[in-house]
CSV table of C-alpha atoms in Angstrom, one decimal:
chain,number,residue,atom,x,y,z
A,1,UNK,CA,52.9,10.7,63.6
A,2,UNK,CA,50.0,11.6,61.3
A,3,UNK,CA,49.4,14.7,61.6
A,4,UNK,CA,46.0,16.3,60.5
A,5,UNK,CA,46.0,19.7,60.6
A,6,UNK,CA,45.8,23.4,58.6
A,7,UNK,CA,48.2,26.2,59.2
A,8,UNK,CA,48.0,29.3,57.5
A,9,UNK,CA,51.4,31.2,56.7
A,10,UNK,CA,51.2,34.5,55.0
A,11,UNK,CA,54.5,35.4,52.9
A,12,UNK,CA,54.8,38.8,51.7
A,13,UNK,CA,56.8,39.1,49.0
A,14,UNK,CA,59.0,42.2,47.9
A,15,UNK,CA,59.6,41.2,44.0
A,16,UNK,CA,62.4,43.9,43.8
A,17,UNK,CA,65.4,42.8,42.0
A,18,UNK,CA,66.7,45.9,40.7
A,19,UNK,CA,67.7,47.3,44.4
A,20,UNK,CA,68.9,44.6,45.3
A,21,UNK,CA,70.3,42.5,42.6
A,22,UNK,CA,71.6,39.8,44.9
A,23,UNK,CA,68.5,39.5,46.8
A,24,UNK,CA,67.0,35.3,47.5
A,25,UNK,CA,65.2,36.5,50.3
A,26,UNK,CA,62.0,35.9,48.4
A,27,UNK,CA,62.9,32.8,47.6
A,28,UNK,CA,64.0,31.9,50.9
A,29,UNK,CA,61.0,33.1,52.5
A,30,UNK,CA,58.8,31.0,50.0
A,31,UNK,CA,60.9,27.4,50.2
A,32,UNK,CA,60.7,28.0,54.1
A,33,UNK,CA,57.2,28.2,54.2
A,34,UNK,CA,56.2,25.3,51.4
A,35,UNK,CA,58.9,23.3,53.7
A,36,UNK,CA,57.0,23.9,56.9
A,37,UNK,CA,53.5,24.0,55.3
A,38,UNK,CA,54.4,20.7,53.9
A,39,UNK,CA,55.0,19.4,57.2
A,40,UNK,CA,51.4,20.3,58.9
A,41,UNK,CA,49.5,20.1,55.8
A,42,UNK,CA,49.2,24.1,55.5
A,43,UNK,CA,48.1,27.0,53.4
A,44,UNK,CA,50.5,29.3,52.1
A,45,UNK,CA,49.2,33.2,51.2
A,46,UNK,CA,51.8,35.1,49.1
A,47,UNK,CA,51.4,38.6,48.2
A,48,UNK,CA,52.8,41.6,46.7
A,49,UNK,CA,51.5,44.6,47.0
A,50,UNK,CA,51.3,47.6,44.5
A,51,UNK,CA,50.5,51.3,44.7
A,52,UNK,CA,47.0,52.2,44.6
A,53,UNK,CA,46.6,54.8,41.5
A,54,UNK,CA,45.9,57.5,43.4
A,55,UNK,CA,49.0,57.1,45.2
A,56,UNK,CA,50.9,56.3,42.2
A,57,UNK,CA,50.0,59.4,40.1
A,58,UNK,CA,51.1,61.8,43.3
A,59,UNK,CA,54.3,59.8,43.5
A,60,UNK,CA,55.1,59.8,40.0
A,61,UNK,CA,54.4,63.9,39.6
A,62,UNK,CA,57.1,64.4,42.4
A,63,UNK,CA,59.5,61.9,40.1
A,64,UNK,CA,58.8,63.6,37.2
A,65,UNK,CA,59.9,67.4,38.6
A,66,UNK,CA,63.1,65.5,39.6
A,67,UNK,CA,63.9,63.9,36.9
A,68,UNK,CA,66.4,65.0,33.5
A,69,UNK,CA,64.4,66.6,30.9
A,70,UNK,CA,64.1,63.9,28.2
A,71,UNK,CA,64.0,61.1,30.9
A,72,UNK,CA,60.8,58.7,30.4
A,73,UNK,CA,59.7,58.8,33.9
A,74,UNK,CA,56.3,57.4,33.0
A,75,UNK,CA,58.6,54.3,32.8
A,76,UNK,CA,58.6,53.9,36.6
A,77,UNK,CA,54.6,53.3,37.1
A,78,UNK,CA,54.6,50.1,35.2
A,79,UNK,CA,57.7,48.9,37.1
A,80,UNK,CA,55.2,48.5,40.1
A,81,UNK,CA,53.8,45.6,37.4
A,82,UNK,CA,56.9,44.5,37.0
A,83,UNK,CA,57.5,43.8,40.3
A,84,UNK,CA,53.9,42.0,41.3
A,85,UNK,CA,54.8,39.5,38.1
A,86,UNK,CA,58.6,38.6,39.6
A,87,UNK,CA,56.8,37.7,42.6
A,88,UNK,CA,54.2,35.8,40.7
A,89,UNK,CA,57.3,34.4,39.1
A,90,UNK,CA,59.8,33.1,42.4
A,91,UNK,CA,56.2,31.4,44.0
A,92,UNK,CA,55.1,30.0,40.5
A,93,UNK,CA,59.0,28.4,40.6
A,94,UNK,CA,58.9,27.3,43.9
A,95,UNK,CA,55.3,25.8,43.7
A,96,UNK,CA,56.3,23.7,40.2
A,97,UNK,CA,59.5,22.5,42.7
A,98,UNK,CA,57.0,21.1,45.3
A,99,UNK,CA,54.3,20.1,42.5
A,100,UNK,CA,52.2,22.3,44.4
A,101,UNK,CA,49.0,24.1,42.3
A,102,UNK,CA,49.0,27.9,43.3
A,103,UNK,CA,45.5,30.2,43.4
A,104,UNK,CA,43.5,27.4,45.2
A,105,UNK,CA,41.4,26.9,48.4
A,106,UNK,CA,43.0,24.3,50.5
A,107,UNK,CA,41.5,20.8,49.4
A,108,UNK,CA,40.2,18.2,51.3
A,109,UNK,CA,43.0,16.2,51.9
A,110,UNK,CA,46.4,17.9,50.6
A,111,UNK,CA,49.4,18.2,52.1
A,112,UNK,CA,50.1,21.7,51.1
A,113,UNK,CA,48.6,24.1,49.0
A,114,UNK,CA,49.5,27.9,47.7
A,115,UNK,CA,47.9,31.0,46.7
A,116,UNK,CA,48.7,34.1,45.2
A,117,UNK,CA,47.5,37.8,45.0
A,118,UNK,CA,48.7,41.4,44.2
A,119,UNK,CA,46.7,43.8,46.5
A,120,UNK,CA,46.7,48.0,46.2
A,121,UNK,CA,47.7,49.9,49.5
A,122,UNK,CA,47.2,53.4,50.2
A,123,UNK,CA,50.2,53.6,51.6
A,124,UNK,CA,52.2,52.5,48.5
A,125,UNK,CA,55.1,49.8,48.4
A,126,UNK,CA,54.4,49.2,52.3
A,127,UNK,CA,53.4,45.9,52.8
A,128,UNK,CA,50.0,45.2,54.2
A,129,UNK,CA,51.1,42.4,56.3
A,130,UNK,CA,49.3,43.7,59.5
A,131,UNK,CA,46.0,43.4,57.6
A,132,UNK,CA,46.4,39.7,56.2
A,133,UNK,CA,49.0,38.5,59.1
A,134,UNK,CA,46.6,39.4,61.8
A,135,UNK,CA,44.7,35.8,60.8
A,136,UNK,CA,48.1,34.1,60.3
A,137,UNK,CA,49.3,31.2,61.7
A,138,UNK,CA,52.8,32.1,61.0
A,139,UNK,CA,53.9,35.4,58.9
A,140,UNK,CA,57.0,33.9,56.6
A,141,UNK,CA,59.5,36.6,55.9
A,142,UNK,CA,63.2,36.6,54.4
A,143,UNK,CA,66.1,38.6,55.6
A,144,UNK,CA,69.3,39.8,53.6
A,145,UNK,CA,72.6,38.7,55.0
A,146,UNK,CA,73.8,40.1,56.4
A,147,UNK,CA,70.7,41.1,58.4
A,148,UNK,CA,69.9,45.1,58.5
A,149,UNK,CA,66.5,45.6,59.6
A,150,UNK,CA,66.6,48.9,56.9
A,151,UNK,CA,65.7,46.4,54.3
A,152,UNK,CA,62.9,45.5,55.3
A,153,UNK,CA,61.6,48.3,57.6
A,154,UNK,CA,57.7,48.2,56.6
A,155,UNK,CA,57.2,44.2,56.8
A,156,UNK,CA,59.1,43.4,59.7
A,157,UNK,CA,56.9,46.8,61.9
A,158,UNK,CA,53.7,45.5,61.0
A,159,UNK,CA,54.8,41.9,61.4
A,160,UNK,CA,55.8,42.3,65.0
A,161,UNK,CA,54.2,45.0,66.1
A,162,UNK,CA,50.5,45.5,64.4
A,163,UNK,CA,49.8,41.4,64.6
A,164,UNK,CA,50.0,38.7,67.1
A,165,UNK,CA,51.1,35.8,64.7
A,166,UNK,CA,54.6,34.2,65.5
A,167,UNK,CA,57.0,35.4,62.8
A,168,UNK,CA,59.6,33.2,60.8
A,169,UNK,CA,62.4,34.9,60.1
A,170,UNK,CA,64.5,33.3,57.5
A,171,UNK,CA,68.1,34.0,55.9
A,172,UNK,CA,69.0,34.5,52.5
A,173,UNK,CA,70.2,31.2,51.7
A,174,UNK,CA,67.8,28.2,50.3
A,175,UNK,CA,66.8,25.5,53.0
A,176,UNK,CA,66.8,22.0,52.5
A,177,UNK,CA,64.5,21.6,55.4
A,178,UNK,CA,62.7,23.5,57.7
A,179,UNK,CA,60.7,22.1,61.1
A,180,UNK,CA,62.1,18.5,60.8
A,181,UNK,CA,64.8,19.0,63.6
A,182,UNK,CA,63.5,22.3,66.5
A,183,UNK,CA,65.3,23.5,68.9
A,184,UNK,CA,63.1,25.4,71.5
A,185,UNK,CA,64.4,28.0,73.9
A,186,UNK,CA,63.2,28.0,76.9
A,187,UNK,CA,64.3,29.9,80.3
A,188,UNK,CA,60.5,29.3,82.0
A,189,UNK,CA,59.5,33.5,80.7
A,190,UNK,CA,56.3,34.4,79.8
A,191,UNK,CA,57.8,34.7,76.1
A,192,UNK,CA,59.1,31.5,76.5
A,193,UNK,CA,55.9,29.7,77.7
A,194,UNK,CA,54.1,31.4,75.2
A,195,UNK,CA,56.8,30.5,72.4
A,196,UNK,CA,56.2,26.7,73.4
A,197,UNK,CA,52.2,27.0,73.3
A,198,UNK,CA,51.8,29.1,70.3
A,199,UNK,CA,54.1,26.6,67.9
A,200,UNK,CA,53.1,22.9,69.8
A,201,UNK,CA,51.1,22.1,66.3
A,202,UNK,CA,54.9,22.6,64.7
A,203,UNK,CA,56.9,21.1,67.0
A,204,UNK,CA,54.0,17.9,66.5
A,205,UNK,CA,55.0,17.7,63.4
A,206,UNK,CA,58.7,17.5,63.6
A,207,UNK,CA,60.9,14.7,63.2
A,208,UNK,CA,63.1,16.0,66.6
A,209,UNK,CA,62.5,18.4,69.1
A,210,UNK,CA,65.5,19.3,71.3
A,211,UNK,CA,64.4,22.1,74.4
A,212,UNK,CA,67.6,24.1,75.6
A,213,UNK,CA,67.0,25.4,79.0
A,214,UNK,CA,68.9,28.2,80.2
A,215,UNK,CA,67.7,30.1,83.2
A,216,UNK,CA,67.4,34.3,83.7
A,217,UNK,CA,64.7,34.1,86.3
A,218,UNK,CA,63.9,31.3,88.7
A,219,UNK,CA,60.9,34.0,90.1
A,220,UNK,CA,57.3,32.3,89.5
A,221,UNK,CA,58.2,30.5,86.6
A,222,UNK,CA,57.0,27.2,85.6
A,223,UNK,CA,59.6,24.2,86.5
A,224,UNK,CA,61.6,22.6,83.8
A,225,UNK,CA,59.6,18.9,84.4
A,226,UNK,CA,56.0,21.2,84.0
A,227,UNK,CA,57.2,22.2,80.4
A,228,UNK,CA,58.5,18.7,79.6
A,229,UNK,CA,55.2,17.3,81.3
A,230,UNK,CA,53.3,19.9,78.3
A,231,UNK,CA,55.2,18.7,75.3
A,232,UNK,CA,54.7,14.8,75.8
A,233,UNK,CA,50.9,15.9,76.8
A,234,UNK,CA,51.0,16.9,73.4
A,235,UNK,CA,52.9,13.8,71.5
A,236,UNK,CA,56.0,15.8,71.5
A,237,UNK,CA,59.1,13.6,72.7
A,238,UNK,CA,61.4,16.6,73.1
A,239,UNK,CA,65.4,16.0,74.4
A,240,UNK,CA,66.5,18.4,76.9
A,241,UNK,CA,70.0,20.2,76.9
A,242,UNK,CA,71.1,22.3,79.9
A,243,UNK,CA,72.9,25.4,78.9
A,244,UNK,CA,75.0,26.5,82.2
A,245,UNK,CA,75.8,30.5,82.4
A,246,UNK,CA,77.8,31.0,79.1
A,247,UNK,CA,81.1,32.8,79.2
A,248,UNK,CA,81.1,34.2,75.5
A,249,UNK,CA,77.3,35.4,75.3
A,250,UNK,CA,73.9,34.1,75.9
A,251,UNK,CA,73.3,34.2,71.9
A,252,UNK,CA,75.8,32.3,70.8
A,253,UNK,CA,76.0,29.8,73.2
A,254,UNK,CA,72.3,29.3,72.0
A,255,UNK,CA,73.3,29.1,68.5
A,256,UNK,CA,76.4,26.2,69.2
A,257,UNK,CA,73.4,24.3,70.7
A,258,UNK,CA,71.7,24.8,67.6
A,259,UNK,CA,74.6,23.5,65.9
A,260,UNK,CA,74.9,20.5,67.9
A,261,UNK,CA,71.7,19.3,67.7
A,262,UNK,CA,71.5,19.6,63.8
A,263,UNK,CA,68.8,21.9,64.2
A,264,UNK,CA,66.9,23.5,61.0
A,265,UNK,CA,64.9,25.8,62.7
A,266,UNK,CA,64.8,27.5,66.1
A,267,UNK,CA,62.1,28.5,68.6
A,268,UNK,CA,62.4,31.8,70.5
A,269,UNK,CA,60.0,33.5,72.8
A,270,UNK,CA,60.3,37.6,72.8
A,271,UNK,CA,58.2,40.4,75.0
A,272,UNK,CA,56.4,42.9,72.7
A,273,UNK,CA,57.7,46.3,72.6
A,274,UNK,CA,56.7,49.6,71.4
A,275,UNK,CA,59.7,50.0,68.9
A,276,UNK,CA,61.9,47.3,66.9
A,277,UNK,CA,64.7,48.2,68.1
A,278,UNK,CA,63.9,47.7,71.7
A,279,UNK,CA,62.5,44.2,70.5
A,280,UNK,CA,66.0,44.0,68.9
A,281,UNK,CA,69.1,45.8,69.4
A,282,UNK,CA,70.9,44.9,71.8
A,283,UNK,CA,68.9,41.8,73.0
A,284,UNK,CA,69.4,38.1,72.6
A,285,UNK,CA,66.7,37.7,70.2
A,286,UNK,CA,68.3,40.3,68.2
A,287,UNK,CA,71.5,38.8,67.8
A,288,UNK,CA,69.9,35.3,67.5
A,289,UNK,CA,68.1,36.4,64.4
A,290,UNK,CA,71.3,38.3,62.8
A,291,UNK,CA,73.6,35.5,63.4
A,292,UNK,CA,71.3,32.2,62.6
A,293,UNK,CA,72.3,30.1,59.6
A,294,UNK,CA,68.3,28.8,59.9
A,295,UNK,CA,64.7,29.7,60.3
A,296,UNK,CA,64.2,31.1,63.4
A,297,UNK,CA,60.6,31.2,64.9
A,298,UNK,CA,60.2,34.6,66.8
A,299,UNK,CA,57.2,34.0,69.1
A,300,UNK,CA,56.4,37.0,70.7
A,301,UNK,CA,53.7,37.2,74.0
């Protein structure tokens, strides 16, 4: 189907390379999101932040008393420079890829279109995603393979815990496509029902949407046929999959689904908690996220 829409996803960017000399999750981040955005005709808002000056003067007195005598240590301030311009660099790369101009408004009409900004934060290096994700439609970030959340501590916090926006989480390797073929989870939750609202303009615009039911709770939850009654509502033609109580984990089992239905991006509904790893460890969601070989669209409600 046509579809005429605008999405907004916000992509901070981390435009280290010296930490982490093997890092693509820039990159993967970025083609995930001009992938999708592509898809419902959305805006993508990159950003890297740098250190307000303020900031970076305090930090670089306490580098300079730790620092060997001789040592240019003045060096590191413009390395904050360096960074905003390698991230300038991966979404001016990415951008040419997709013929996509960056630093524009969305115009009438396009199927995509990009922008890019370096912003100062009092806080220095820490991303200000819950400022600019708060009014996202998605917040687009990478993960290192494999995943440890001390990467990307800052990001992820604000991201899932100082916004409301769904959260695509994406691995290290480069996508070929993204939102063509969905597979929703769905177990009749609250997370799950709000999962399947919050993302029916992306599952609208996919090619195939396959729902994989697996039941926790049959308590006051909506019935399988209400949620497949919503999706066609909505011009979504969605498969269903029954996932019987798996012997070898919940996670996985979800993931071989995946798998089998050629998925290249999952839906996942999560509860809010007040640290990530209660949101994580030791959950489903958790090990869905570490384990994925795809996007995987963390909706929480």
């Amino acid at each position: 189907m046509d579809v005429v829409m605008a999405m907004k996803f916000v992509v901070p960017l981390n435009g280290e390379i010296e930490r982490h000399p093997f890092n693509t999750f820039d990159d993967s981040a970025l083609m995930s999101a001009f992938l999708l955005a592509r898809r419902v005709r959305g805006h993508i808002e990159a950003f890297c932040t740098r250190p307000a000056p303020s900031k970076a003067w305090q930090w670089l007195s306490k580098t300079v008393a730790t620092t060997r005598q001789g040592e240019n240590a003045p060096g590191i301030v413009p390395n904050t420079d360096k960074k905003s311009r390698k991230a300038f660099e991966r979404i001016m790369n990415v951008s040419d890829y997709f013929s996509v101009p960056v630093n524009q408004t969305k115009p009438l009409g396009a199927k995509c279109s990009a922008s890019f900004l370096t912003q100062p934060n009092e806080d220095f290096f820490s991303a200000s995603v819950a400022q600019r994700g708060r009014l996202a439609d998605v917040i687009v970030i990478g993960k290192n393979d494999p995943f440890q959340m001390a990467i990307w501590p800052n990001e992820l916090q604000q991201a899932l815990y100082e916004t409301a926006s769904p959260v695509l989480i994406c691995p290290s390797s480069l996508p070929k496509k993204v939102g063509k073929r969905i597979m929703l989870a769905w177990n009749g939750s609250i997370a799950s029902s709000f999962a399947a609202t919050v993302s029916i303009e992306v599952m609208q615009a996919a090619k195939a949407v396959t729902v994989v039911h697996y039941q926790e709770k049959a308590d006051n939850t909506p019935r399988l046929e209400d949620l497949m009654s919503y999706l066609k509502l909505h011009d979504v033609d969605a498969q269903l999959r029954l996932l019987d109580k798996p012997s070898n984990g919940l996670a996985s089992a979800l993931l071989r689904q995946a798998d089998a239905c050629r998925a290249d991006m999952i839906i996942i509904g999560s509860t809010q908690r007040s640290r990530i790893n209660q949101l994580f460890f030791g959950s489903i969601f958790y090990e869905v996220v570490q384990k994925a070989k795809i996007p995987v669209l963390l909706c929480r409600s």
